[in-house]
Amino acid sequence: MASAKSGNAAKTVETSFPWDETLAELSGPADGCLNIATACADHHVAAGRGDNVAVRWLGRRLERRDITYRQLADLSGRAAAVLAGLGLAPGDTVAVLMDRVPELYSAALGIWKAGGVYCPLFAAFGPGPIKARLEVGRARVLIASEELYLRKVAPGRAGLPQLEHVLLLGEDGGSVRPHDGCSDFRALLAATPPVGPVATTPDSPAFLHFTSGTTGTPKGALHTHRAVLAHLVTARAVFGLGEADIFWCTADPGWITSTAYGVIAPLAAGATVLVDEADVEPRRWYGILHDEKVTAWYTTPTAIRTMMRFGAALARSYRENSLRVVASVGEPLNGEAVSWGQKALGVPFLDTWWQTETGAIVVANAPGQGRRPGSMGRALPGVEAAVMRCDGTAPKAVEAADTVGELALRLDWPSMFSGYLGGNGLLTNCFREGWYFTGDLVKQDADGFFWFIGRVDDMIKCGGLQIGPFEVEGMLMDHPAVAEVGVVGKPDLLLREVPVAFASLNPGFEAGDALRAELLSFARQELGNVLAPREIYFVDELPKTFTGKILRRVLKAKALAEPDGTDLLAALPPCPGRFDDE
Ligand code: WT7
């Protein structure tokens, strides 16, 4: 990779990455076909690796289940046959609503073999956001756990006419009770012989993840089967993954991090992917890292901060581990956390940067790439990244090092999204002259490392999850007491930011603790605990521009000034410490 050392070094230019070689490796005979599921399962069976463990699942009570590559190829063929039997046509969306359970893998790979579009949803979302995503994604089929379906989808099913079939997973591996318009997914898998994949090409749509906008409904970023090329290449470049690895990605299935690195990347690389059903619990985590001999681990700064709170001594009591690489994504990882990894686990945490839209890691501190604690890292081989400014008209690269601008990426990257579903003109806003504008403000130092500064928009980053204020505001406006509302991120020690709301009230409603409690519970009910605001402040009037747009900047300053607000944001931005280990 070309990366000069002075002046505008910073530009990382990569012109001819051999993507064709990766395509040939994954697609077999040159018939123009490429299917993620085949690349992730059948390919390994054909190469004699069928008995290797593809998925090692740990249940909440630490029960274990292994699925070999051969079994995964078979199960996904059965799931594909079930979906074909329901009349699923290539390009149709299949939504998935389940926790980290083994069936996630047969479902995802089955959907790809059937030519469908895999669209996993956050189980923590409430009925409102789930319904909005099923509608925008035009899901024809939903595969869900029985409990989540009954609580979050069934009450609004009548309002989802395009949702033709629902396949359910009974609790604890058991069968499903009878419900109108639903069938038992596991029973169908057992009864249906497997089929092979339909003939998808690199350009066939494959997965859909929702990302929040500052305005309008959530937008579904659509990716194609070609993305698997970037997943395999980054699995190797960042994590060095191969057959001998046990790779653990802690992401929730609703996050693209799970699709890319909890499913596709490790399987395409032939590794064993470890999946733990439980949520963050440092003691359990250290136990798993140790007992399961995890070699590569991908998690989030929120999880790392939780571990740091438990202290390095606890980590060191499990020091005998097999870890080679640990990395994080979702929000900035400060230099202190990077070196804490070294102290506590024997390996530094590596920060990686990407987005739902880029589909795979594009900027990273990676072996062979150089590392600089506190920075996001450098552009990976095959990626052209630059700091740009759009002053009015044409985008221009920022020439000087250490100067703030928007991070932009050249478009020839296999996992770049192909567009937003339900978008309304946004496409033209983020693509200019062959560059994709990420919405992140960054600086690049003279050695090509990028440093995160902030977002150009009002996005709230809560525990790595991106929350669009508009979706939260829209739901609060449905309450009769609320006249106007603005939602912003308030600093939080653990989650970085949490959504808080400023609301003005309609006549006849009285601001006070009773109404506050009612609104908070209304929001949790409708939106789920993750999206619901943690606090509501009542104001007489919201600050606005003279065109009537809510000035979230002013609200943010107010949220920061709240007496119980910490000055965390000041502490989090990139820390200047630097050491190159290469
Ligand atoms: C936004 C993307 C994260 C992958 C899954 C999809 C922020 C991500 C970093 C990092 C600072 C980061 C950016 C980005 N972000 N990684 N290493 N340092 N910020 O995530 O929900 O689409 O969010 O997350 O603002 O644009 P997403």
Tab-separated table of N, CA and C in Angstrom, residues 344-482:
chain	number	residue	atom	x	y	z
A	344	ALA	N	-4.028	-6.449	30.792
A	344	ALA	CA	-4.961	-7.401	31.390
A	344	ALA	C	-5.026	-8.729	30.648
A	345	LEU	N	-4.940	-8.677	29.316
A	345	LEU	CA	-5.121	-9.901	28.529
A	345	LEU	C	-3.848	-10.352	27.825
A	346	GLY	N	-2.849	-9.475	27.834
A	346	GLY	CA	-1.595	-9.823	27.175
A	346	GLY	C	-1.561	-9.426	25.702
A	347	VAL	N	-2.653	-8.848	25.204
A	347	VAL	CA	-2.681	-8.345	23.816
A	347	VAL	C	-3.404	-7.003	23.809
A	348	PRO	N	-2.923	-6.041	23.010
A	348	PRO	CA	-3.600	-4.743	22.999
A	348	PRO	C	-4.923	-4.815	22.243
A	349	PHE	N	-5.913	-4.041	22.673
A	349	PHE	CA	-7.136	-3.933	21.870
A	349	PHE	C	-6.821	-3.120	20.626
A	350	LEU	N	-7.265	-3.590	19.482
A	350	LEU	CA	-7.058	-2.849	18.238
A	350	LEU	C	-8.370	-2.192	17.855
A	351	ASP	N	-8.315	-0.906	17.553
A	351	ASP	CA	-9.542	-0.243	17.129
A	351	ASP	C	-9.745	-0.454	15.635
A	352	THR	N	-10.994	-0.702	15.241
A	352	THR	CA	-11.327	-0.819	13.819
A	352	THR	C	-12.497	0.119	13.541
A	353	TRP	N	-12.570	0.612	12.340
A	353	TRP	CA	-13.640	1.550	11.997
A	353	TRP	C	-14.390	1.065	10.760
A	354	TRP	N	-15.688	1.089	10.827
A	354	TRP	CA	-16.536	0.889	9.647
A	354	TRP	C	-17.945	1.286	9.991
A	355	GLN	N	-18.856	1.074	9.064
A	355	GLN	CA	-20.254	1.473	9.234
A	355	GLN	C	-21.148	0.429	8.587
A	356	THR	N	-22.438	0.499	8.909
A	356	THR	CA	-23.412	-0.344	8.233
A	356	THR	C	-23.218	-0.230	6.715
A	357	GLU	N	-23.007	0.982	6.238
A	357	GLU	CA	-22.919	1.226	4.791
A	357	GLU	C	-21.688	0.585	4.154
A	358	THR	N	-20.561	0.543	4.870
A	358	THR	CA	-19.335	-0.011	4.266
A	358	THR	C	-19.338	-1.538	4.321
A	359	GLY	N	-20.194	-2.116	5.162
A	359	GLY	CA	-20.396	-3.567	5.168
A	359	GLY	C	-19.282	-4.395	5.790
A	360	ALA	N	-18.100	-3.842	5.881
A	360	ALA	CA	-16.956	-4.559	6.463
A	360	ALA	C	-15.947	-3.513	6.924
A	361	ILE	N	-14.968	-3.972	7.704
A	361	ILE	CA	-13.943	-3.057	8.227
A	361	ILE	C	-13.210	-2.398	7.065
A	362	VAL	N	-13.038	-1.086	7.122
A	362	VAL	CA	-12.291	-0.396	6.070
A	362	VAL	C	-11.049	0.317	6.609
A	363	VAL	N	-11.091	0.693	7.890
A	363	VAL	CA	-9.951	1.375	8.507
A	363	VAL	C	-9.632	0.614	9.783
A	364	ALA	N	-8.358	0.299	10.020
A	364	ALA	CA	-8.053	-0.491	11.212
A	364	ALA	C	-6.608	-0.360	11.655
A	365	ASN	N	-6.437	-0.593	12.950
A	365	ASN	CA	-5.113	-0.883	13.490
A	365	ASN	C	-4.985	-2.388	13.312
A	366	ALA	N	-4.108	-2.807	12.446
A	366	ALA	CA	-4.059	-4.240	12.165
A	366	ALA	C	-2.616	-4.685	12.029
A	367	PRO	N	-2.399	-5.968	12.257
A	367	PRO	CA	-1.038	-6.465	12.074
A	367	PRO	C	-0.577	-6.132	10.661
A	368	GLY	N	0.627	-5.613	10.530
A	368	GLY	CA	1.139	-5.266	9.202
A	368	GLY	C	0.697	-3.891	8.733
A	369	GLN	N	-0.245	-3.295	9.455
A	369	GLN	CA	-0.767	-1.982	9.074
A	369	GLN	C	-0.173	-0.897	9.957
A	370	GLY	N	0.454	-1.301	11.040
A	370	GLY	CA	0.889	-0.333	12.039
A	370	GLY	C	-0.247	-0.077	13.004
A	371	ARG	N	0.123	0.300	14.214
A	371	ARG	CA	-0.908	0.560	15.230
A	371	ARG	C	-0.594	1.876	15.909
A	372	ARG	N	-1.638	2.588	16.241
A	372	ARG	CA	-1.444	3.820	16.996
A	372	ARG	C	-2.618	3.958	17.959
A	373	PRO	N	-2.368	3.668	19.235
A	373	PRO	CA	-3.449	3.686	20.213
A	373	PRO	C	-4.202	5.007	20.218
A	374	GLY	N	-5.496	4.929	20.246
A	374	GLY	CA	-6.326	6.127	20.240
A	374	GLY	C	-6.780	6.495	18.837
A	375	SER	N	-6.107	5.961	17.803
A	375	SER	CA	-6.541	6.256	16.435
A	375	SER	C	-7.410	5.115	15.925
A	376	MET	N	-8.166	5.382	14.865
A	376	MET	CA	-8.989	4.350	14.241
A	376	MET	C	-8.131	3.401	13.406
A	377	GLY	N	-6.913	3.827	13.084
A	377	GLY	CA	-6.028	3.016	12.259
A	377	GLY	C	-5.890	3.599	10.860
A	378	ARG	N	-5.358	2.771	9.970
A	378	ARG	CA	-5.157	3.189	8.578
A	378	ARG	C	-6.145	2.484	7.667
A	379	ALA	N	-6.291	3.007	6.447
A	379	ALA	CA	-7.140	2.340	5.456
A	379	ALA	C	-6.553	0.967	5.149
A	380	LEU	N	-7.403	-0.031	5.053
A	380	LEU	CA	-6.932	-1.386	4.763
A	380	LEU	C	-6.550	-1.508	3.286
A	381	PRO	N	-5.729	-2.495	2.952
A	381	PRO	CA	-5.421	-2.734	1.543
A	381	PRO	C	-6.723	-2.887	0.740
A	382	GLY	N	-6.774	-2.253	-0.408
A	382	GLY	CA	-7.989	-2.342	-1.222
A	382	GLY	C	-8.955	-1.203	-0.978
A	383	VAL	N	-8.689	-0.402	0.061
A	383	VAL	CA	-9.593	0.709	0.400
A	383	VAL	C	-8.881	2.023	0.104
A	384	GLU	N	-9.570	2.930	-0.551
A	384	GLU	CA	-9.026	4.272	-0.696
A	384	GLU	C	-9.836	5.207	0.184
A	385	ALA	N	-9.181	5.787	1.177
A	385	ALA	CA	-9.876	6.648	2.128
A	385	ALA	C	-9.206	8.007	2.155
A	386	ALA	N	-9.990	9.072	2.311
A	386	ALA	CA	-9.399	10.406	2.349
A	386	ALA	C	-10.234	11.321	3.221
A	387	VAL	N	-9.598	12.394	3.687
A	387	VAL	CA	-10.312	13.427	4.427
A	387	VAL	C	-10.728	14.474	3.395
A	388	MET	N	-12.044	14.727	3.309
A	388	MET	CA	-12.529	15.604	2.252
A	388	MET	C	-13.357	16.740	2.848
A	389	ARG	N	-13.507	17.777	2.056
A	389	ARG	CA	-14.428	18.858	2.431
A	389	ARG	C	-15.299	19.167	1.227
A	390	CYS	N	-16.550	19.441	1.473
A	390	CYS	CA	-17.433	19.862	0.389
A	390	CYS	C	-17.849	21.283	0.691
A	391	ASP	N	-17.012	22.252	0.337
A	391	ASP	CA	-17.385	23.634	0.626
A	391	ASP	C	-18.321	24.121	-0.468
A	392	GLY	N	-19.578	23.889	-0.289
A	392	GLY	CA	-20.542	24.344	-1.274
A	392	GLY	C	-20.669	23.383	-2.425
A	393	THR	N	-19.672	23.269	-3.256
A	393	THR	CA	-19.832	22.494	-4.481
A	393	THR	C	-19.008	21.200	-4.507
A	394	ALA	N	-17.925	21.227	-5.259
A	394	ALA	CA	-17.179	19.985	-5.487
A	394	ALA	C	-16.403	19.552	-4.243
A	395	PRO	N	-16.363	18.246	-4.010
A	395	PRO	CA	-15.571	17.768	-2.877
A	395	PRO	C	-14.075	17.942	-3.144
A	396	LYS	N	-13.378	18.347	-2.116
A	396	LYS	CA	-11.924	18.542	-2.255
A	396	LYS	C	-11.219	17.814	-1.133
A	397	ALA	N	-10.084	17.169	-1.465
A	397	ALA	CA	-9.322	16.499	-0.412
A	397	ALA	C	-8.653	17.554	0.463
A	398	VAL	N	-8.636	17.301	1.756
A	398	VAL	CA	-7.926	18.188	2.671
A	398	VAL	C	-6.451	17.839	2.546
A	399	GLU	N	-5.635	18.800	2.123
A	399	GLU	CA	-4.243	18.471	1.809
A	399	GLU	C	-3.374	18.333	3.061
A	400	ALA	N	-3.571	19.226	4.021
A	400	ALA	CA	-2.665	19.229	5.173
A	400	ALA	C	-3.008	18.120	6.158
A	401	ALA	N	-1.985	17.561	6.779
A	401	ALA	CA	-2.214	16.542	7.814
A	401	ALA	C	-2.857	17.199	9.037
A	402	ASP	N	-3.464	16.399	9.871
A	402	ASP	CA	-4.066	16.843	11.143
A	402	ASP	C	-5.117	17.932	10.981
A	403	THR	N	-5.820	17.906	9.861
A	403	THR	CA	-6.860	18.902	9.622
A	403	THR	C	-8.205	18.182	9.534
A	404	VAL	N	-9.203	18.755	10.197
A	404	VAL	CA	-10.496	18.065	10.268
A	404	VAL	C	-11.260	18.155	8.955
A	405	GLY	N	-11.850	17.050	8.553
A	405	GLY	CA	-12.726	17.018	7.387
A	405	GLY	C	-13.592	15.776	7.497
A	406	GLU	N	-14.371	15.507	6.447
A	406	GLU	CA	-15.241	14.329	6.495
A	406	GLU	C	-14.514	13.129	5.883
A	407	LEU	N	-14.628	11.996	6.528
A	407	LEU	CA	-14.012	10.786	5.991
A	407	LEU	C	-14.794	10.348	4.754
A	408	ALA	N	-14.072	10.174	3.640
A	408	ALA	CA	-14.729	9.732	2.401
A	408	ALA	C	-14.008	8.499	1.865
A	409	LEU	N	-14.781	7.644	1.197
A	409	LEU	CA	-14.225	6.393	0.674
A	409	LEU	C	-14.537	6.281	-0.807
A	410	ARG	N	-13.552	5.791	-1.580
A	410	ARG	CA	-13.789	5.494	-2.997
A	410	ARG	C	-14.767	4.342	-3.116
A	411	LEU	N	-15.517	4.332	-4.155
A	411	LEU	CA	-16.625	3.391	-4.188
A	411	LEU	C	-16.311	1.946	-4.568
A	412	ASP	N	-15.096	1.676	-5.051
A	412	ASP	CA	-14.872	0.302	-5.523
A	412	ASP	C	-14.436	-0.612	-4.373
A	413	TRP	N	-15.376	-0.981	-3.571
A	413	TRP	CA	-15.115	-1.807	-2.392
A	413	TRP	C	-16.253	-2.817	-2.343
A	414	PRO	N	-15.947	-4.132	-2.313
A	414	PRO	CA	-16.990	-5.143	-2.546
A	414	PRO	C	-18.160	-5.111	-1.566
A	415	SER	N	-17.918	-4.671	-0.320
A	415	SER	CA	-19.043	-4.720	0.624
A	415	SER	C	-19.719	-3.372	0.782
A	416	MET	N	-19.418	-2.431	-0.116
A	416	MET	CA	-20.101	-1.140	-0.073
A	416	MET	C	-21.585	-1.369	-0.341
A	417	PHE	N	-22.451	-0.749	0.437
A	417	PHE	CA	-23.888	-0.980	0.257
A	417	PHE	C	-24.346	-0.518	-1.120
A	418	SER	N	-25.414	-1.142	-1.611
A	418	SER	CA	-25.832	-0.739	-2.954
A	418	SER	C	-26.899	0.335	-2.925
A	419	GLY	N	-27.443	0.632	-1.777
A	419	GLY	CA	-28.408	1.723	-1.691
A	419	GLY	C	-29.248	1.568	-0.445
A	420	TYR	N	-30.034	2.613	-0.153
A	420	TYR	CA	-30.943	2.553	0.984
A	420	TYR	C	-32.333	2.196	0.498
A	421	LEU	N	-32.985	1.264	1.182
A	421	LEU	CA	-34.412	1.029	0.942
A	421	LEU	C	-35.163	2.048	1.786
A	422	GLY	N	-36.161	2.634	1.199
A	422	GLY	CA	-36.937	3.606	1.962
A	422	GLY	C	-36.225	4.930	2.085
A	423	GLY	N	-35.152	5.084	1.312
A	423	GLY	CA	-34.424	6.350	1.342
A	423	GLY	C	-35.194	7.410	0.581
A	424	ASN	N	-34.928	8.667	0.908
A	424	ASN	CA	-35.624	9.725	0.185
A	424	ASN	C	-34.626	10.806	-0.182
A	425	GLY	N	-33.827	10.506	-1.192
A	425	GLY	CA	-32.883	11.501	-1.658
A	425	GLY	C	-31.547	11.435	-0.944
A	426	LEU	N	-31.448	10.557	0.050
A	426	LEU	CA	-30.206	10.510	0.804
A	426	LEU	C	-29.029	10.016	-0.019
A	427	LEU	N	-29.355	9.163	-0.990
A	427	LEU	CA	-28.295	8.640	-1.825
A	427	LEU	C	-27.465	9.745	-2.454
A	428	THR	N	-28.116	10.763	-2.946
A	428	THR	CA	-27.387	11.837	-3.611
A	428	THR	C	-26.626	12.682	-2.595
A	429	ASN	N	-27.020	12.620	-1.333
A	429	ASN	CA	-26.285	13.390	-0.341
A	429	ASN	C	-24.964	12.759	0.046
A	430	CYS	N	-24.918	11.427	0.052
A	430	CYS	CA	-23.684	10.824	0.568
A	430	CYS	C	-22.762	10.317	-0.527
A	431	PHE	N	-23.193	10.340	-1.784
A	431	PHE	CA	-22.290	9.960	-2.876
A	431	PHE	C	-21.955	11.187	-3.706
A	432	ARG	N	-20.682	11.469	-3.884
A	432	ARG	CA	-20.292	12.573	-4.761
A	432	ARG	C	-19.039	12.238	-5.535
A	433	GLU	N	-19.124	12.408	-6.841
A	433	GLU	CA	-17.963	12.226	-7.723
A	433	GLU	C	-17.180	10.958	-7.410
A	434	GLY	N	-17.883	9.858	-7.269
A	434	GLY	CA	-17.202	8.583	-7.072
A	434	GLY	C	-16.753	8.330	-5.635
A	435	TRP	N	-17.086	9.266	-4.729
A	435	TRP	CA	-16.728	9.086	-3.320
A	435	TRP	C	-17.993	8.919	-2.498
A	436	TYR	N	-17.886	8.089	-1.467
A	436	TYR	CA	-18.972	7.959	-0.488
A	436	TYR	C	-18.571	8.758	0.756
A	437	PHE	N	-19.449	9.652	1.174
A	437	PHE	CA	-19.174	10.480	2.357
A	437	PHE	C	-19.804	9.826	3.587
A	438	THR	N	-18.962	9.579	4.587
A	438	THR	CA	-19.363	8.716	5.697
A	438	THR	C	-20.168	9.425	6.785
A	439	GLY	N	-20.138	10.750	6.812
A	439	GLY	CA	-20.819	11.452	7.903
A	439	GLY	C	-19.980	11.525	9.174
A	440	ASP	N	-18.767	11.005	9.141
A	440	ASP	CA	-17.872	11.078	10.302
A	440	ASP	C	-16.800	12.140	10.050
A	441	LEU	N	-16.557	12.961	11.065
A	441	LEU	CA	-15.472	13.931	10.981
A	441	LEU	C	-14.208	13.294	11.557
A	442	VAL	N	-13.129	13.423	10.812
A	442	VAL	CA	-11.871	12.805	11.243
A	442	VAL	C	-10.695	13.730	10.928
A	443	LYS	N	-9.544	13.387	11.482
A	443	LYS	CA	-8.271	13.983	11.060
A	443	LYS	C	-7.384	12.820	10.642
A	444	GLN	N	-6.429	13.111	9.775
A	444	GLN	CA	-5.479	12.060	9.427
A	444	GLN	C	-4.086	12.593	9.728
A	445	ASP	N	-3.271	11.821	10.425
A	445	ASP	CA	-1.934	12.335	10.751
A	445	ASP	C	-0.984	12.068	9.587
A	446	ALA	N	0.243	12.531	9.733
A	446	ALA	CA	1.193	12.460	8.610
A	446	ALA	C	1.533	11.018	8.242
A	447	ASP	N	1.247	10.084	9.118
A	447	ASP	CA	1.555	8.684	8.815
A	447	ASP	C	0.350	7.902	8.318
A	448	GLY	N	-0.742	8.618	8.082
A	448	GLY	CA	-1.898	7.938	7.486
A	448	GLY	C	-2.902	7.396	8.486
A	449	PHE	N	-2.693	7.607	9.780
A	449	PHE	CA	-3.670	7.133	10.780
A	449	PHE	C	-4.821	8.130	10.888
A	450	PHE	N	-6.034	7.578	10.955
A	450	PHE	CA	-7.216	8.429	11.100
A	450	PHE	C	-7.582	8.564	12.575
A	451	TRP	N	-8.032	9.758	12.956
A	451	TRP	CA	-8.441	10.047	14.335
A	451	TRP	C	-9.878	10.537	14.305
A	452	PHE	N	-10.719	9.895	15.080
A	452	PHE	CA	-12.152	10.221	15.083
A	452	PHE	C	-12.414	11.530	15.826
A	453	ILE	N	-13.218	12.389	15.236
A	453	ILE	CA	-13.561	13.657	15.890
A	453	ILE	C	-15.029	13.674	16.301
A	454	GLY	N	-15.928	13.260	15.408
A	454	GLY	CA	-17.356	13.280	15.754
A	454	GLY	C	-18.183	13.029	14.507
A	455	ARG	N	-19.486	13.161	14.647
A	455	ARG	CA	-20.382	12.987	13.512
A	455	ARG	C	-20.728	14.360	12.944
A	456	VAL	N	-21.051	14.421	11.657
A	456	VAL	CA	-21.512	15.685	11.107
A	456	VAL	C	-23.004	15.877	11.385
A	457	ASP	N	-23.684	14.800	11.785
A	457	ASP	CA	-25.126	14.915	12.008
A	457	ASP	C	-25.464	14.732	13.489
A	458	ASP	N	-26.726	14.498	13.779
A	458	ASP	CA	-27.189	14.440	15.170
A	458	ASP	C	-27.276	13.026	15.717
A	459	MET	N	-26.617	12.090	15.062
A	459	MET	CA	-26.695	10.698	15.519
A	459	MET	C	-26.231	10.545	16.960
A	460	ILE	N	-26.907	9.648	17.674
A	460	ILE	CA	-26.547	9.380	19.068
A	460	ILE	C	-25.873	8.005	19.093
A	461	LYS	N	-24.717	7.905	19.738
A	461	LYS	CA	-24.005	6.629	19.824
A	461	LYS	C	-24.177	6.063	21.219
A	462	CYS	N	-24.975	5.037	21.352
A	462	CYS	CA	-25.286	4.487	22.672
A	462	CYS	C	-24.816	3.033	22.714
A	463	GLY	N	-23.761	2.787	23.464
A	463	GLY	CA	-23.224	1.421	23.541
A	463	GLY	C	-22.872	0.877	22.170
A	464	GLY	N	-22.404	1.738	21.287
A	464	GLY	CA	-22.010	1.293	19.945
A	464	GLY	C	-23.159	1.367	18.950
A	465	LEU	N	-24.387	1.356	19.452
A	465	LEU	CA	-25.546	1.393	18.564
A	465	LEU	C	-25.829	2.828	18.145
A	466	GLN	N	-26.114	3.000	16.874
A	466	GLN	CA	-26.418	4.335	16.379
A	466	GLN	C	-27.919	4.591	16.469
A	467	ILE	N	-28.298	5.640	17.192
A	467	ILE	CA	-29.720	5.934	17.361
A	467	ILE	C	-30.041	7.242	16.647
A	468	GLY	N	-31.029	7.213	15.781
A	468	GLY	CA	-31.449	8.428	15.093
A	468	GLY	C	-32.467	9.151	15.960
A	469	PRO	N	-32.238	10.423	16.267
A	469	PRO	CA	-33.159	11.135	17.158
A	469	PRO	C	-34.591	11.164	16.628
A	470	PHE	N	-34.737	11.167	15.306
A	470	PHE	CA	-36.066	11.332	14.719
A	470	PHE	C	-37.011	10.196	15.091
A	471	GLU	N	-36.482	8.972	15.107
A	471	GLU	CA	-37.341	7.823	15.400
A	471	GLU	C	-37.875	7.896	16.838
A	472	VAL	N	-37.020	8.346	17.747
A	472	VAL	CA	-37.414	8.461	19.156
A	472	VAL	C	-38.398	9.625	19.312
A	473	GLU	N	-38.102	10.740	18.647
A	473	GLU	CA	-38.988	11.904	18.718
A	473	GLU	C	-40.361	11.567	18.156
A	474	GLY	N	-40.368	10.852	17.024
A	474	GLY	CA	-41.627	10.517	16.355
A	474	GLY	C	-42.543	9.725	17.273
A	475	MET	N	-41.948	8.781	18.010
A	475	MET	CA	-42.751	7.948	18.905
A	475	MET	C	-43.290	8.776	20.076
A	476	LEU	N	-42.459	9.667	20.634
A	476	LEU	CA	-42.912	10.485	21.771
A	476	LEU	C	-44.040	11.428	21.347
A	477	MET	N	-43.969	11.882	20.097
A	477	MET	CA	-45.010	12.790	19.593
A	477	MET	C	-46.374	12.096	19.555
A	478	ASP	N	-46.372	10.757	19.526
A	478	ASP	CA	-47.651	10.034	19.517
A	478	ASP	C	-48.372	10.132	20.856
A	479	HIS	N	-47.678	10.588	21.890
A	479	HIS	CA	-48.346	10.711	23.189
A	479	HIS	C	-49.112	12.037	23.211
A	480	PRO	N	-50.368	12.007	23.667
A	480	PRO	CA	-51.187	13.222	23.587
A	480	PRO	C	-50.626	14.416	24.353
A	481	ALA	N	-49.791	14.192	25.362
A	481	ALA	CA	-49.282	15.311	26.161
A	481	ALA	C	-48.196	16.099	25.434
A	482	VAL	N	-47.530	15.433	24.441
A	482	VAL	CA	-46.326	16.038	23.866
A	482	VAL	C	-46.660	16.952	22.691
